[in-house]
Short mmCIF file of C-alpha atoms and ligand atoms in Angstrom, two decimals:
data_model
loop_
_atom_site.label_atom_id
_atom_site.label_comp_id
_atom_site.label_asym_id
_atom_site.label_seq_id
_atom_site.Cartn_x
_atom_site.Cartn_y
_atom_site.Cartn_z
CA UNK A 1186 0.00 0.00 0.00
CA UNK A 1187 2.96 2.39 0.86
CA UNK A 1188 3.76 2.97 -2.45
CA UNK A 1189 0.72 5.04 -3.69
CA UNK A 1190 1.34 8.46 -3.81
CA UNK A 1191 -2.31 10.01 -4.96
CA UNK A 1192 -5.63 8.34 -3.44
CA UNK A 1193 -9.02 9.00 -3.96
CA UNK A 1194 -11.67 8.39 -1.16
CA UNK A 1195 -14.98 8.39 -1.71
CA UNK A 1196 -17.48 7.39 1.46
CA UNK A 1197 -21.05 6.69 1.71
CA UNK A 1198 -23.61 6.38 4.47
CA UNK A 1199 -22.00 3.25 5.42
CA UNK A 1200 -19.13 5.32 7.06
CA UNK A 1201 -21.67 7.05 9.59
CA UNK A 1202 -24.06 4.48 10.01
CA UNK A 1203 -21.93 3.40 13.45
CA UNK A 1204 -22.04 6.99 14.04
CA UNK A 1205 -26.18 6.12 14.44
CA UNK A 1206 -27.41 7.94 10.98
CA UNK A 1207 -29.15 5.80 9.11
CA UNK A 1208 -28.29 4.75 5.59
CA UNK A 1209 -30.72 5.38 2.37
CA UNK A 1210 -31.19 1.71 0.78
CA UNK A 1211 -31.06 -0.34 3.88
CA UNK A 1212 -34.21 -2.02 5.66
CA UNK A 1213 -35.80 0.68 7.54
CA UNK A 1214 -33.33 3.46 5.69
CA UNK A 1215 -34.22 7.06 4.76
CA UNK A 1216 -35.70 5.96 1.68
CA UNK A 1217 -37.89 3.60 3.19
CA UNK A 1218 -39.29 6.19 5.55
CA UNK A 1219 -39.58 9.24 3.41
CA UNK A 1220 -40.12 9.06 -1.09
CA UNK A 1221 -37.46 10.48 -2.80
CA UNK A 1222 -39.40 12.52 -4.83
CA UNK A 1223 -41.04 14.16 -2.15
CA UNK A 1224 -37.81 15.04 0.17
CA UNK A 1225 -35.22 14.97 -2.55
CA UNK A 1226 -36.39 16.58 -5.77
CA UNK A 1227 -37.05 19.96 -6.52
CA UNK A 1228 -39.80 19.28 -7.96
CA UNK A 1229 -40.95 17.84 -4.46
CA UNK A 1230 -39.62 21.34 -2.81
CA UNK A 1231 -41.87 23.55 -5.23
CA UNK A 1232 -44.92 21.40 -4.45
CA UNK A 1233 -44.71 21.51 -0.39
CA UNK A 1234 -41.30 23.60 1.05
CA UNK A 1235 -42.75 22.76 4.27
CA UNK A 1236 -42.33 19.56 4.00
CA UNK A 1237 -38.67 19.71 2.82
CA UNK A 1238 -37.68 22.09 5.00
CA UNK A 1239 -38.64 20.34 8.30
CA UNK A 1240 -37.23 16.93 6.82
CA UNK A 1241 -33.76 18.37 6.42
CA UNK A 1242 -34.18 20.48 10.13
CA UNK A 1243 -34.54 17.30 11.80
CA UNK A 1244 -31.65 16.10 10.26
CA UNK A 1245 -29.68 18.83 11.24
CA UNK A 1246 -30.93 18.85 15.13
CA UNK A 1247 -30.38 15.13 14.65
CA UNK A 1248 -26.23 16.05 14.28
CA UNK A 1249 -26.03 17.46 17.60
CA UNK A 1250 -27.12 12.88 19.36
CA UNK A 1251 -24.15 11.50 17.00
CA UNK A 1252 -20.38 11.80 17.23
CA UNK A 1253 -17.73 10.46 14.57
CA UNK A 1254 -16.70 6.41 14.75
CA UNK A 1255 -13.21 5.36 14.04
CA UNK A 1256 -13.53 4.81 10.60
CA UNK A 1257 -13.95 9.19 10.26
CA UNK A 1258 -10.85 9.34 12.55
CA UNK A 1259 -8.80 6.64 10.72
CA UNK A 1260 -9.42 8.90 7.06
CA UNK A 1261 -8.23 12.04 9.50
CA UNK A 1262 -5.23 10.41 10.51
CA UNK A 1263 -4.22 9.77 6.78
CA UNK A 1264 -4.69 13.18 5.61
CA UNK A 1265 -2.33 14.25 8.63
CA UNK A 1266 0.16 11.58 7.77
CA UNK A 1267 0.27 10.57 4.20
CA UNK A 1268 3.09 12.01 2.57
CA UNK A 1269 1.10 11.82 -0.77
CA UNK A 1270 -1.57 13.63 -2.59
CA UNK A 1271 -5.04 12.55 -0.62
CA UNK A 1272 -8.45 13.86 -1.88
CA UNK A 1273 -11.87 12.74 0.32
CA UNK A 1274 -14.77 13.03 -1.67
CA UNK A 1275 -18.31 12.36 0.58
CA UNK A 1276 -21.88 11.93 -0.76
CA UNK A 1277 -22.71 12.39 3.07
CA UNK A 1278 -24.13 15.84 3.92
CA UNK A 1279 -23.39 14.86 7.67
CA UNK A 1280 -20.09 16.93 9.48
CA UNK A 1281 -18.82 13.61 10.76
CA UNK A 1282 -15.84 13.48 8.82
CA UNK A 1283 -14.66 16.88 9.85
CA UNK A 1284 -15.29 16.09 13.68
CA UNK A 1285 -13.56 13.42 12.87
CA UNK A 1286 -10.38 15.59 11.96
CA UNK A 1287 -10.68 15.61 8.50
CA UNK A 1288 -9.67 18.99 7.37
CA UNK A 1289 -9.93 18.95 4.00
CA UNK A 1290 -13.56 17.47 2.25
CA UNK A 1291 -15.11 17.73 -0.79
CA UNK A 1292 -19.24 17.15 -0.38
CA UNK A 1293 -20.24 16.15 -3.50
CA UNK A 1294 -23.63 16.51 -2.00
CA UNK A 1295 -23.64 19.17 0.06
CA UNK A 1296 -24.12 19.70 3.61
CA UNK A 1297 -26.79 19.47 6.32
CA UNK A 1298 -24.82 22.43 8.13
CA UNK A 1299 -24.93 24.67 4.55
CA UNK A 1300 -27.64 26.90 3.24
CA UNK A 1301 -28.12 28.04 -0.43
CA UNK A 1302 -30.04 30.67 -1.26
CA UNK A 1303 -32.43 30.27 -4.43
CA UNK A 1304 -32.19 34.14 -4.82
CA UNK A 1305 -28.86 35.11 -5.30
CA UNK A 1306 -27.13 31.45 -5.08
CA UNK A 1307 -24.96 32.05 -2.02
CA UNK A 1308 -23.94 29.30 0.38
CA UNK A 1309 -24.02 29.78 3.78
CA UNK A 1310 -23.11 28.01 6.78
CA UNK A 1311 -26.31 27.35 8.99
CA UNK A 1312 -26.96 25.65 12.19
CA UNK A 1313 -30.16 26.02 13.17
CA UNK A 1314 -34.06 25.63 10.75
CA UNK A 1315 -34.89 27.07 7.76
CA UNK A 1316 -38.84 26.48 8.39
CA UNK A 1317 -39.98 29.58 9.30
CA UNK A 1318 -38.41 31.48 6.44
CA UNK A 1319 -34.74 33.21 7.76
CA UNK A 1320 -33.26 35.80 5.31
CA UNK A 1321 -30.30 35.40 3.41
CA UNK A 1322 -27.51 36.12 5.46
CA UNK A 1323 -26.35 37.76 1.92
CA UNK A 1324 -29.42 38.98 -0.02
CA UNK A 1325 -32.12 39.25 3.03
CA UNK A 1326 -34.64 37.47 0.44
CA UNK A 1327 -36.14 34.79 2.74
CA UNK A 1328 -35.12 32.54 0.06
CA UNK A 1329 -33.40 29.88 1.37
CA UNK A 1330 -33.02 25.86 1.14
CA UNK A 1331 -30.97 23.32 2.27
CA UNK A 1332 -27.80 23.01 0.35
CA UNK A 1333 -28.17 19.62 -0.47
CA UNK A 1334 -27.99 18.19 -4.16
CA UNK A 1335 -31.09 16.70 -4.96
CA UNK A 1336 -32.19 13.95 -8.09
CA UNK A 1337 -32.23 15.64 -11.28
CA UNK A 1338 -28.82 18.09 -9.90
CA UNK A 1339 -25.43 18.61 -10.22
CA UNK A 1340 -23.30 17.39 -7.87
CA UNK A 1341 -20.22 19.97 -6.46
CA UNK A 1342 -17.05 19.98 -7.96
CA UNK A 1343 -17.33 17.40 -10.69
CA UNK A 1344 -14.56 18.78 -12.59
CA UNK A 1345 -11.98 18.57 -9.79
CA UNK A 1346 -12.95 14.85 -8.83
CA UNK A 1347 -12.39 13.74 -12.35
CA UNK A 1348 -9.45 15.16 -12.31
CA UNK A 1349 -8.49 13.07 -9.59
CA UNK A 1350 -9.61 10.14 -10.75
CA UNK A 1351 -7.75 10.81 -13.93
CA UNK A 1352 -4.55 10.60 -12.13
CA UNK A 1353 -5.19 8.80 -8.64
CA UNK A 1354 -3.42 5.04 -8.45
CA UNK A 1355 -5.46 4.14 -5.97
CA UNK A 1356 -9.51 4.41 -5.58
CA UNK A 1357 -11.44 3.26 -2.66
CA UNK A 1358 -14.52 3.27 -1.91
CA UNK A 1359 -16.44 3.23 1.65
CA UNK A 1360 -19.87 2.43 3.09
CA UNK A 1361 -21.86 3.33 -0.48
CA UNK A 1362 -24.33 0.99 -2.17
CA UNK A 1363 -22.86 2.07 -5.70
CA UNK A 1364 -26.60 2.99 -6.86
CA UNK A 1365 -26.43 6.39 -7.47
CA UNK A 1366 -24.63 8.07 -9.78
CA UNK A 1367 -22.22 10.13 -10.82
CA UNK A 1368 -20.40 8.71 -7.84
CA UNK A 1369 -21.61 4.85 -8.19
CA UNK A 1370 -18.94 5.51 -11.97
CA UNK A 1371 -15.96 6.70 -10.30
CA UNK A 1372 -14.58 3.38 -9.95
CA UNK A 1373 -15.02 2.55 -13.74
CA UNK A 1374 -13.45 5.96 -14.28
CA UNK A 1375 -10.85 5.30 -12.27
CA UNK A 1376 -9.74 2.07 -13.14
CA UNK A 1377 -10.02 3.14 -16.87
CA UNK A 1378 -6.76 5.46 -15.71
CA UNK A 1379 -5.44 2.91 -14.06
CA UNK A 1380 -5.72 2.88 -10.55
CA UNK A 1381 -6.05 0.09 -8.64
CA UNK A 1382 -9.38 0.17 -7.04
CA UNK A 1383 -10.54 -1.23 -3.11
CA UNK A 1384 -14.15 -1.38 -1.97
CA UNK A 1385 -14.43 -1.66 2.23
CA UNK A 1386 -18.30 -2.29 2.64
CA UNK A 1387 -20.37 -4.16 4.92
CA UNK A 1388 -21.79 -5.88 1.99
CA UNK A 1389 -20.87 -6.17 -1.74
CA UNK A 1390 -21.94 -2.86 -3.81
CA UNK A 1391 -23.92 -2.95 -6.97
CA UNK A 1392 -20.72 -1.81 -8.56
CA UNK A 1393 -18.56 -4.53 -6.74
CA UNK A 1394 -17.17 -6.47 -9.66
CA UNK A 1395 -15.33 -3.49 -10.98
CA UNK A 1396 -12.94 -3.14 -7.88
CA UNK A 1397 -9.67 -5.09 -7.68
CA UNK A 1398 -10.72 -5.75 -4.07
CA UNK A 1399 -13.58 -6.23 -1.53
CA UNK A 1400 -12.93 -6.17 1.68
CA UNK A 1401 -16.36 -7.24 3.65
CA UNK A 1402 -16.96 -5.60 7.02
CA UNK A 1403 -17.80 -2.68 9.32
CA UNK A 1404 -16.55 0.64 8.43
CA UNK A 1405 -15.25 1.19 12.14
CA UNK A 1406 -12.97 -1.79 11.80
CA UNK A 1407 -11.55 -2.18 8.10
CA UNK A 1408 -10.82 1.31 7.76
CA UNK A 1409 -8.17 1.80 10.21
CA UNK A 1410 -6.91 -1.82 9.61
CA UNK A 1411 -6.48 -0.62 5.96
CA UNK A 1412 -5.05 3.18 7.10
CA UNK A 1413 -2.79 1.46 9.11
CA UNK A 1414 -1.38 -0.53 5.96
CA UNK A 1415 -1.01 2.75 3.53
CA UNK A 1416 0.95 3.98 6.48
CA UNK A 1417 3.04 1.05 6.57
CA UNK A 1418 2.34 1.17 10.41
P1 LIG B 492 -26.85 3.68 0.75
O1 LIG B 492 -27.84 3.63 1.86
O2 LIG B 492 -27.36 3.49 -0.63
O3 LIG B 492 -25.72 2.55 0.97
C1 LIG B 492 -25.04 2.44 2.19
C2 LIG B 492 -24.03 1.32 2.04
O4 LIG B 492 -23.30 1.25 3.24
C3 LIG B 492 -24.64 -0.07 1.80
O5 LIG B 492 -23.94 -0.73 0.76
C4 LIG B 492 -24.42 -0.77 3.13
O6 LIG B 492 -24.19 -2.18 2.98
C5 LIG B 492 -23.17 -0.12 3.64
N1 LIG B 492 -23.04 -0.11 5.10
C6 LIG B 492 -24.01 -0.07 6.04
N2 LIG B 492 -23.48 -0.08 7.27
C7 LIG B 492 -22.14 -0.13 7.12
C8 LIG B 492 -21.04 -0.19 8.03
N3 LIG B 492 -21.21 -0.17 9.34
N4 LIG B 492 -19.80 -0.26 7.50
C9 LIG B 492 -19.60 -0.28 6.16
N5 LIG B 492 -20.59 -0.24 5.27
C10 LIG B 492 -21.86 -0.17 5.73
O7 LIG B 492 -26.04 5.05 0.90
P2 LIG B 492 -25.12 5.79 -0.17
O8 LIG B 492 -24.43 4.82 -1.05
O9 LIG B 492 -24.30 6.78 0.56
O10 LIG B 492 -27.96 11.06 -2.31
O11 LIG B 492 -26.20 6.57 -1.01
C11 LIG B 492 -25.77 7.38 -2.08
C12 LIG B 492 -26.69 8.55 -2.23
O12 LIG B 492 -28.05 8.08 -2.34
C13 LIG B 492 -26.75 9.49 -1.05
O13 LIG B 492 -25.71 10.43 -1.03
C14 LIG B 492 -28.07 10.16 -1.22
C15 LIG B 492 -28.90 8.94 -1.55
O14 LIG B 492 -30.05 9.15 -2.28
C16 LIG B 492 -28.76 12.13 -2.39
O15 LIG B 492 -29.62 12.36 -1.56
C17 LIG B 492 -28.50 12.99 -3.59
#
């Protein structure tokens, strides 16, 4: 493992399911709860805000009963200590990798603790509800919504995680299902450049036959067993 010297990361819910968030496709998961195309679409958001906007405030409040699991503080200890180039790409919209340690992530999905205004398109951090209509902290139009990329839109930062992929030997992938995409083609993407390419899951992913690897278990245990081997520890 030591001799990679550019990795690409990309987690799931799997990573903070320990944590005590539940995951989207498993039994009793988010999408089992709640339709996607009322709480996810914007489509869903034009037809009842209310709706959307409480879903995503009890998410939020839900942040302040869970605290990061090993597997958040394993990827933290790599960035600090990998002498190489390291980029952590989460769908999650949770903070747990950056209470984790984790300086440095890209949320391809946004985040729980992020606000964008629909007016003039600013992102804000936010910590409290969005239900009862705050103003922009930019624009004062009481125009906001949670920043979180729904079906039918563009993840953040595509361009800079191809680029990655382009040129990362090494892709691994944590705690997703592999159903969603753009992210559920990064490892074809990457492997097409090259990389080598390790799935740590708790179960096989739909995209599972296109990694060089599986490695079957909780997130809590097989991530710092496998941050302890790029470290050569
Ligand atoms: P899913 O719920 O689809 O998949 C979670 C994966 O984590 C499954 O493969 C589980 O087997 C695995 N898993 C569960 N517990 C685990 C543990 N303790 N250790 C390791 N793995 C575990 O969640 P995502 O793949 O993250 O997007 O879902 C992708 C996207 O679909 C989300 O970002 C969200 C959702 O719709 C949007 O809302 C845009």
């Amino acid at each position: 493992m030591a001799e990679f010297k550019r990795i690409v990361i990309l987690t799931g819910a799997g990573i903070s399911a320990e944590s005590g968030i539940d995951t989207f496709r498993s039994a009793g998961g988010l999408w089992e709860q709640h339709r996607v195309e009322d709480v996810a679409t914007p489509e869903g958001f034009a037809r009842n805000p209310n709706l959307v906007l409480n879903f995503y405030d009890m998410r939020r409040a839900a942040l302040g009963n869970v605290a990061p699991n090993p597997a958040h503080e394993a990827l933290a200890r790599l960035e600090r200590e990998f002498s190489g180039e390291l980029l952590l790409v989460t769908q999650n919209v949770d903070d747990l990798h950056e209470r984790g340690g984790s300086a440095r992530v890209l949320h391809m999905h946004g985040e729980l603790k992020s606000a964008l205004c629909t007016s003039c398109e600013t992102r804000s951090p936010w910590l409290t509800t969005m239900i009862e209509r705050p103003p922009c902290p930019v624009c004062r139009a009481p125009t906001l919504r949670p920043d979180v990329v729904w079906f039918g839109e563009m993840p953040y930062q595509m361009g800079r995680i191809y680029h990655a992929l382009e040129t990362c030997e090494l892709f691994v992938s944590i705690g997703t299902s592999g159903a969603v995409y753009p992210a559920a083609g990064f490892v074809q993407e990457a492997r097409a450049n090259g990389a080598q390419c390790l799935e740590l899951n708790l179960e096989r992913s739909e995209g599972s036959r296109f990694f060089h690897e599986s490695r079957l278990g909780p997130a809590s245990v097989l991530v710092p067993e496998w941050v302890e081997d790029v470290l050569g520890c």
